[in-house]
Coordinates of N, CA and C in Angstrom, one line a residue:
X23 N 14.2 0.7 17.0 CA 15.4 0.3 15.8 C 13.7 1.5 15.0
X24 N 14.1 1.7 13.9 CA 13.6 2.8 13.1 C 13.5 1.5 12.0
X25 N 11.8 1.5 11.0 CA 11.8 1.1 9.8 C 11.0 1.7 9.1
X26 N 12.5 2.0 7.4 CA 11.3 2.4 6.5 C 10.3 1.5 5.2
X27 N 8.9 1.7 5.5 CA 8.3 0.4 4.6 C 7.8 1.0 3.7
X28 N 8.1 0.7 2.4 CA 7.3 1.4 1.1 C 8.0 0.2 0.3
X29 N 8.6 1.3 -1.1 CA 8.6 0.5 -2.4 C 9.5 0.9 -3.1
X30 N 10.8 0.8 -2.8 CA 12.4 1.6 -3.8 C 12.0 2.2 -4.6
X31 N 11.8 1.7 -6.0 CA 11.4 2.0 -7.0 C 10.6 3.9 -7.4
X32 N 9.8 4.2 -5.9 CA 8.7 5.3 -6.0 C 10.0 6.3 -5.2
X33 N 9.9 7.6 -5.9 CA 10.0 8.5 -5.9 C 10.0 9.4 -4.4
X34 N 9.1 8.9 -3.3 CA 9.1 9.9 -2.6 C 9.9 9.2 -1.8
X35 N 10.0 7.6 -1.4 CA 10.6 6.8 -0.8 C 12.1 7.1 -1.0
X36 N 12.1 7.4 -2.3 CA 13.7 8.2 -2.6 C 14.6 9.3 -1.7
X37 N 13.2 10.2 -1.8 CA 13.2 11.8 -0.8 C 13.4 11.3 0.1
X38 N 12.7 10.4 1.3 CA 12.5 9.1 1.9 C 14.0 8.7 2.5
X39 N 14.8 8.2 2.3 CA 15.4 7.3 2.2 C 16.8 8.1 1.9
X40 N 17.0 9.1 1.0 CA 18.3 9.8 0.8 C 18.6 11.5 2.0
X41 N 16.4 11.1 2.6 CA 16.7 11.9 4.3 C 17.4 11.3 5.0
X42 N 17.2 10.3 5.0 CA 17.3 9.8 6.7 C 18.8 9.6 6.1
X43 N 19.2 9.1 4.7 CA 21.2 8.6 4.9 C 21.9 9.9 4.8
X44 N 21.4 11.1 4.7 CA 21.5 12.5 4.4 C 21.9 12.8 6.2
X45 N 20.8 12.4 7.1 CA 21.4 13.2 8.3 C 21.7 11.9 9.1
X46 N 22.5 11.1 8.6 CA 22.9 9.9 9.6 C 21.4 9.5 10.4
X47 N 20.8 8.4 10.1 CA 19.4 8.2 10.3 C 19.8 6.8 10.4
X48 N 20.2 5.4 11.2 CA 20.2 4.1 11.0 C 18.8 3.6 11.0
X49 N 18.5 3.0 9.8 CA 16.9 2.3 10.1 C 17.3 1.2 9.0
X50 N 16.0 0.5 9.2 CA 16.2 -0.7 8.4 C 15.2 0.1 7.1
X51 N 14.9 -1.4 5.9 CA 14.1 -0.4 4.5 C 13.3 -2.1 4.9
X52 N 12.1 -2.2 4.3 CA 10.9 -2.8 4.2 C 10.6 -2.6 3.2
X53 N 11.5 -2.9 1.9 CA 10.7 -2.6 0.6 C 9.2 -4.0 0.4
X54 N 7.3 -3.6 0.3 CA 7.4 -4.1 -0.5 C 6.4 -5.6 -1.2
X55 N 7.7 -5.3 -2.6 CA 8.1 -5.7 -3.9 C 8.9 -6.6 -3.1
X56 N 10.0 -6.8 -2.6 CA 11.6 -7.9 -1.8 C 10.7 -8.2 -1.1
X57 N 10.6 -7.5 0.3 CA 9.8 -8.0 1.4 C 8.5 -9.0 1.6
X58 N 7.9 -8.5 1.3 CA 6.4 -8.7 0.9 C 5.2 -7.6 1.9
X59 N 4.1 -7.7 2.1 CA 3.3 -7.2 2.1 C 2.5 -7.1 3.6
X60 N 3.0 -5.9 4.7 CA 3.3 -6.1 5.9 C 1.5 -6.8 6.4
X61 N 1.7 -7.2 7.7 CA 1.1 -8.5 7.9 C -0.4 -7.7 8.6
X62 N -1.4 -8.1 8.3 CA -2.7 -7.6 8.5 C -2.9 -6.9 9.6
X63 N -2.6 -7.7 11.6 CA -1.6 -7.4 12.6 C -1.0 -5.3 12.5
X64 N -0.5 -5.2 11.4 CA 0.6 -4.8 11.2 C -0.2 -3.0 10.6
X65 N -0.7 -4.2 10.0 CA -2.0 -2.8 8.5 C -2.8 -2.0 10.1
X66 N -3.4 -3.0 10.6 CA -4.2 -2.8 11.0 C -4.3 -1.2 13.0
X67 N -2.5 -1.7 12.7 CA -1.7 -0.5 13.9 C -1.4 0.2 13.3
X68 N -1.7 0.5 12.1 CA -0.9 1.2 11.1 C -2.6 3.1 11.0
X69 N -3.9 1.6 11.1 CA -4.7 2.1 11.0 C -5.6 2.8 11.6
X70 N -5.3 1.9 13.2 CA -5.4 2.6 14.4 C -5.0 3.5 14.9
X71 N -4.0 4.2 14.8 CA -3.2 4.7 14.6 C -2.9 5.9 14.0
X72 N -3.1 6.0 12.6 CA -3.0 6.9 12.4 C -4.2 7.4 11.0
X73 N -5.0 6.0 10.7 CA -6.9 5.9 9.6 C -6.6 5.5 9.1
X74 N -7.5 4.5 8.9 CA -6.8 3.5 7.7 C -7.8 4.9 6.5
X75 N -7.6 6.0 6.2 CA -8.4 6.2 5.2 C -7.2 7.0 4.3
X76 N -5.9 7.6 5.5 CA -5.0 7.8 5.2 C -4.1 6.5 4.7
X77 N -3.8 5.5 5.3 CA -2.7 4.6 5.1 C -3.0 4.0 3.3
X78 N -4.7 4.2 3.4 CA -5.1 3.4 2.1 C -4.5 4.7 0.9
X79 N -4.0 4.6 0.0 CA -3.4 5.5 -0.5 C -4.8 5.3 -2.4
X80 N -5.9 5.7 -2.4 CA -7.2 6.0 -2.9 C -6.8 7.0 -4.7
X81 N -5.5 7.7 -4.0 CA -5.1 8.7 -5.1 C -4.4 7.4 -6.5
X82 N -4.0 6.8 -5.7 CA -2.8 5.3 -6.4 C -3.7 4.7 -8.1
X83 N -3.2 4.5 -9.0 CA -2.9 4.1 -9.9 C -3.4 2.2 -9.2
X84 N -2.6 1.8 -8.6 CA -3.6 0.6 -8.7 C -4.9 1.1 -7.8
X85 N -4.9 1.6 -6.7 CA -6.8 2.0 -6.4 C -7.3 2.4 -7.2
X86 N -6.9 3.1 -7.9 CA -8.3 3.7 -9.2 C -8.7 2.5 -10.4
X87 N -7.4 1.5 -10.2 CA -7.7 0.5 -11.2 C -8.9 -1.1 -10.8
X88 N -9.2 -1.0 -9.4 CA -10.0 -1.5 -9.1 C -11.3 -0.5 -9.4
X89 N -11.8 -2.7 -9.7 CA -13.3 -2.4 -9.8 C -14.6 -2.1 -9.1
X90 N -15.3 -1.4 -10.3 CA -16.1 0.0 -8.8 C -16.4 -0.8 -6.7
X91 N -16.9 -2.6 -7.9 CA -17.3 -3.0 -6.5 C -16.6 -3.2 -5.8
X92 N -15.1 -3.4 -5.8 CA -14.1 -3.4 -5.1 C -13.8 -2.0 -4.5
X93 N -14.2 -1.1 -4.2 CA -13.7 0.4 -4.1 C -15.0 0.4 -3.1
X94 N -16.3 -0.2 -3.0 CA -17.7 -0.3 -2.1 C -17.5 -0.1 -0.8
X95 N -18.3 0.4 -0.3 CA -19.2 0.3 0.7 C -17.5 -0.4 1.9
X96 N -15.8 0.4 1.3 CA -15.0 0.5 2.6 C -14.8 0.6 4.1
X97 N -14.0 -0.5 4.5 CA -13.8 0.0 6.1 C -12.7 -0.9 6.5
X98 N -12.4 -0.6 7.1 CA -10.3 -0.7 8.2 C -10.3 -2.1 7.4
X99 N -11.7 -3.2 8.3 CA -11.4 -4.8 7.6 C -10.9 -4.9 5.8
X100 N -11.5 -4.9 5.1 CA -11.8 -4.6 4.0 C -10.7 -3.2 3.1
X101 N -10.2 -2.4 3.7 CA -8.9 -2.0 3.0 C -7.5 -2.6 3.4
X102 N -7.3 -3.1 4.6 CA -6.7 -3.6 5.4 C -6.1 -5.0 3.8
X103 N -7.7 -6.0 3.9 CA -7.2 -7.3 2.9 C -7.3 -6.9 1.7
X104 N -7.9 -5.5 1.0 CA -7.3 -5.0 0.0 C -5.7 -4.6 0.0
X105 N -5.2 -3.5 0.7 CA -3.4 -4.0 1.2 C -2.6 -4.3 1.4
X106 N -2.7 -5.8 1.9 CA -2.1 -7.0 1.5 C -2.1 -7.9 0.1
X107 N -3.2 -7.6 -0.4 CA -3.4 -8.9 -1.7 C -2.7 -7.6 -2.5
X108 N -3.0 -5.8 -2.4 CA -1.6 -5.2 -3.3 C -1.2 -4.4 -2.5
X109 N 0.4 -4.4 -2.0 CA 0.8 -3.2 -1.2 C 1.3 -2.0 -2.0
X110 N 1.6 -2.2 -3.0 CA 1.2 -0.4 -3.9 C 0.1 0.2 -3.4
X111 N -1.3 -0.2 -2.2 CA -2.0 0.9 -2.3 C -1.9 1.4 -1.2
X112 N -0.7 1.0 -0.4 CA -0.4 1.6 1.0 C 0.5 3.0 0.6
X113 N -0.1 3.8 1.6 CA -0.1 5.0 1.0 C 2.1 5.0 1.7
X114 N 3.2 5.7 1.1 CA 4.3 5.7 1.0 C 4.8 6.7 1.6
X115 N 5.7 6.9 2.5 CA 5.9 5.9 2.9 C 6.0 5.6 4.5
X116 N 6.4 4.8 5.0 CA 6.1 4.6 6.6 C 6.8 4.5 7.2
X117 N 7.1 5.6 8.0 CA 8.6 5.7 8.6 C 7.6 5.3 10.3
X118 N 8.5 3.6 11.0 CA 8.4 3.0 11.8 C 9.1 3.1 13.4
X119 N 8.5 4.4 14.1 CA 9.8 4.6 15.0 C 9.3 4.1 16.2
X120 N 9.7 3.7 17.3 CA 9.2 2.6 18.8 C 8.4 3.7 19.1
X121 N 7.6 4.0 19.4 CA 6.9 5.2 20.0 C 5.1 5.5 17.9
X122 N 6.0 5.7 17.3 CA 4.7 5.6 16.6 C 5.5 6.0 15.2
X123 N 4.3 6.4 14.2 CA 4.4 5.8 12.8 C 4.3 7.1 12.2
X124 N 5.0 7.6 11.0 CA 5.0 8.3 10.3 C 4.6 8.5 9.1
X125 N 3.1 9.1 8.5 CA 2.5 8.9 6.9 C 2.7 9.9 5.9
X126 N 3.7 8.8 5.2 CA 4.1 10.1 3.6 C 5.7 10.6 4.3
X127 N 5.7 11.1 3.2 CA 7.4 12.1 3.8 C 7.7 13.7 3.2
X128 N 7.2 13.7 4.7 CA 7.6 15.8 4.8 C 9.2 15.8 5.6
X129 N 9.9 16.9 4.8 CA 11.1 17.1 6.0 C 11.3 17.7 7.2
X130 N 10.2 18.7 7.3 CA 10.2 19.2 8.3 C 9.7 18.1 9.8
X131 N 8.9 17.1 9.2 CA 8.3 16.7 10.5 C 9.5 15.1 10.4
X132 N 9.9 14.7 9.6 CA 10.7 13.5 10.0 C 12.5 14.6 10.9
X133 N 12.7 15.8 10.4 CA 13.8 16.5 12.2 C 12.9 16.7 12.8
X134 N 11.3 17.1 13.4 CA 10.8 17.2 15.0 C 10.9 16.1 15.0
X135 N 10.6 15.1 14.2 CA 10.3 13.1 14.7 C 12.3 12.7 14.8
X136 N 13.2 13.0 14.2 CA 14.3 12.2 14.3 C 15.4 12.9 15.0
X137 N 15.1 14.8 15.4 CA 16.6 15.2 16.2 C 16.3 15.3 17.1

């Protein structure tokens, strides 16, 4: 089963959901606001596979508003703790396929992996 992780109101999420729907791809949607943050174990798997530096969205408003001491000396464990506390810091979307995860939305990447 394919799972799409993110926040319903996010514009990039809307594009990903529209693409999946238009291409007849069955998926489950996990909304961080409604369903909660991913577990530390799941976030660790994403970080191990994709790199915590990519999974943690440092360009977003939520991260930028953190105090400097919270942003200092980041490593994977601290990044996971931040993302669990504030799931809006997770780059969106995360598309969980049976054997891998796709981060962000790129139509050509979705087409390659879902055709």
